CSV table of C-alpha atoms in Angstrom, one decimal:
chain,number,residue,atom,x,y,z
A,1,UNK,CA,0.0,0.0,0.0
A,2,UNK,CA,1.2,3.5,-0.8
A,3,UNK,CA,0.3,6.2,1.7
A,4,UNK,CA,0.7,9.8,0.5
A,5,UNK,CA,1.0,12.2,3.4
A,6,UNK,CA,0.4,15.8,2.8
A,7,UNK,CA,0.8,17.5,6.2
A,8,UNK,CA,2.5,16.8,9.5
A,9,UNK,CA,-0.8,16.3,11.4
A,10,UNK,CA,-1.4,13.2,9.4
A,11,UNK,CA,2.2,12.0,10.1
A,12,UNK,CA,1.5,12.5,13.8
A,13,UNK,CA,-1.8,10.6,13.5
A,14,UNK,CA,0.2,7.7,11.9
A,15,UNK,CA,2.4,7.5,14.9
A,16,UNK,CA,-0.5,7.7,17.3
A,17,UNK,CA,-1.7,4.6,15.4
A,18,UNK,CA,-4.9,6.5,14.3
A,19,UNK,CA,-4.3,5.6,10.7
A,20,UNK,CA,-4.6,2.0,9.4
A,21,UNK,CA,-1.0,1.4,8.2
A,22,UNK,CA,1.7,-1.2,8.5
A,23,UNK,CA,4.9,0.8,9.0
A,24,UNK,CA,7.0,-2.3,8.3
A,25,UNK,CA,5.5,-3.1,4.8
A,26,UNK,CA,3.7,0.0,3.5
A,27,UNK,CA,5.4,2.7,1.4
A,28,UNK,CA,5.1,6.4,2.3
A,29,UNK,CA,5.4,9.4,0.1
A,30,UNK,CA,5.6,12.8,1.8
A,31,UNK,CA,4.3,15.7,-0.3
A,32,UNK,CA,3.1,19.3,0.2
A,33,UNK,CA,3.8,20.7,3.7
A,34,UNK,CA,4.8,17.2,5.0
A,35,UNK,CA,8.1,17.6,3.2
A,36,UNK,CA,9.2,20.0,6.0
A,37,UNK,CA,9.9,16.9,8.1
A,38,UNK,CA,12.9,16.3,5.9
A,39,UNK,CA,14.7,19.1,7.7
A,40,UNK,CA,17.1,17.7,10.2
A,41,UNK,CA,16.0,19.8,13.1
A,42,UNK,CA,12.2,19.5,12.4
A,43,UNK,CA,10.3,18.3,15.4
A,44,UNK,CA,8.9,15.3,13.4
A,45,UNK,CA,12.2,14.4,11.6
A,46,UNK,CA,12.9,11.3,13.8
A,47,UNK,CA,9.4,9.9,13.1
A,48,UNK,CA,10.0,9.7,9.4
A,49,UNK,CA,13.4,8.1,9.8
A,50,UNK,CA,11.7,5.1,11.4
A,51,UNK,CA,9.7,4.4,8.3
A,52,UNK,CA,11.2,1.6,6.2
A,53,UNK,CA,10.2,3.0,2.8
A,54,UNK,CA,9.7,6.7,2.9
A,55,UNK,CA,10.1,9.1,0.0
A,56,UNK,CA,9.8,12.8,-0.4
A,57,UNK,CA,8.5,14.6,-3.5
A,58,UNK,CA,11.5,16.6,-4.9
A,59,UNK,CA,9.4,19.2,-6.6
A,60,UNK,CA,7.6,20.0,-3.3
A,61,UNK,CA,11.0,20.3,-1.6
A,62,UNK,CA,12.3,22.7,-4.2
A,63,UNK,CA,9.1,24.8,-4.3
A,64,UNK,CA,9.5,25.4,-0.6
A,65,UNK,CA,13.3,26.2,-0.9
A,66,UNK,CA,14.3,23.2,1.2
A,67,UNK,CA,16.7,21.5,-1.1
A,68,UNK,CA,19.8,22.6,0.8
A,69,UNK,CA,18.3,22.0,4.2
A,70,UNK,CA,17.3,18.4,4.0
A,71,UNK,CA,18.9,15.5,5.9
A,72,UNK,CA,21.2,13.2,4.0
A,73,UNK,CA,18.9,10.3,4.9
A,74,UNK,CA,16.0,11.6,2.8
A,75,UNK,CA,15.1,9.8,-0.4
A,76,UNK,CA,13.8,12.2,-3.0
A,77,UNK,CA,11.6,11.2,-5.9
A,78,UNK,CA,10.5,13.3,-8.9
A,79,UNK,CA,7.0,13.3,-10.5
A,80,UNK,CA,7.9,10.5,-12.8
A,81,UNK,CA,8.9,8.3,-9.9
A,82,UNK,CA,5.8,9.4,-8.1
A,83,UNK,CA,3.7,8.0,-10.9
A,84,UNK,CA,5.8,4.8,-10.9
A,85,UNK,CA,5.1,4.3,-7.2
A,86,UNK,CA,1.3,4.7,-7.7
A,87,UNK,CA,1.5,2.0,-10.4
A,88,UNK,CA,3.6,-0.3,-8.4
A,89,UNK,CA,1.6,-0.1,-5.1
A,90,UNK,CA,-2.1,-0.6,-4.7
A,91,UNK,CA,-4.1,0.7,-3.1
A,92,UNK,CA,-3.0,4.3,-2.9
A,93,UNK,CA,-4.4,6.4,0.0
A,94,UNK,CA,-3.9,10.1,0.5
A,95,UNK,CA,-4.0,11.5,4.0
């Protein structure tokens, strides 16, 4: 399953186990304002590092001027890879 997270409230809900996810098997794509968690000193940064398969949308990072601020542990994907992820994983859920 592919989970697309768009804001940090949804990320926090995930860790409070309020969202039906399997953090060991599911894939996570962080987009929109959720990409701020890629900054090393963001309050939710450690949460995203515990996800096994977690990607950040590169275009959203660039649009927010975060490209030079992100942690080395962040895996970026472009729109083309975003589409590939949606084709590879089913179902796709946006939170």
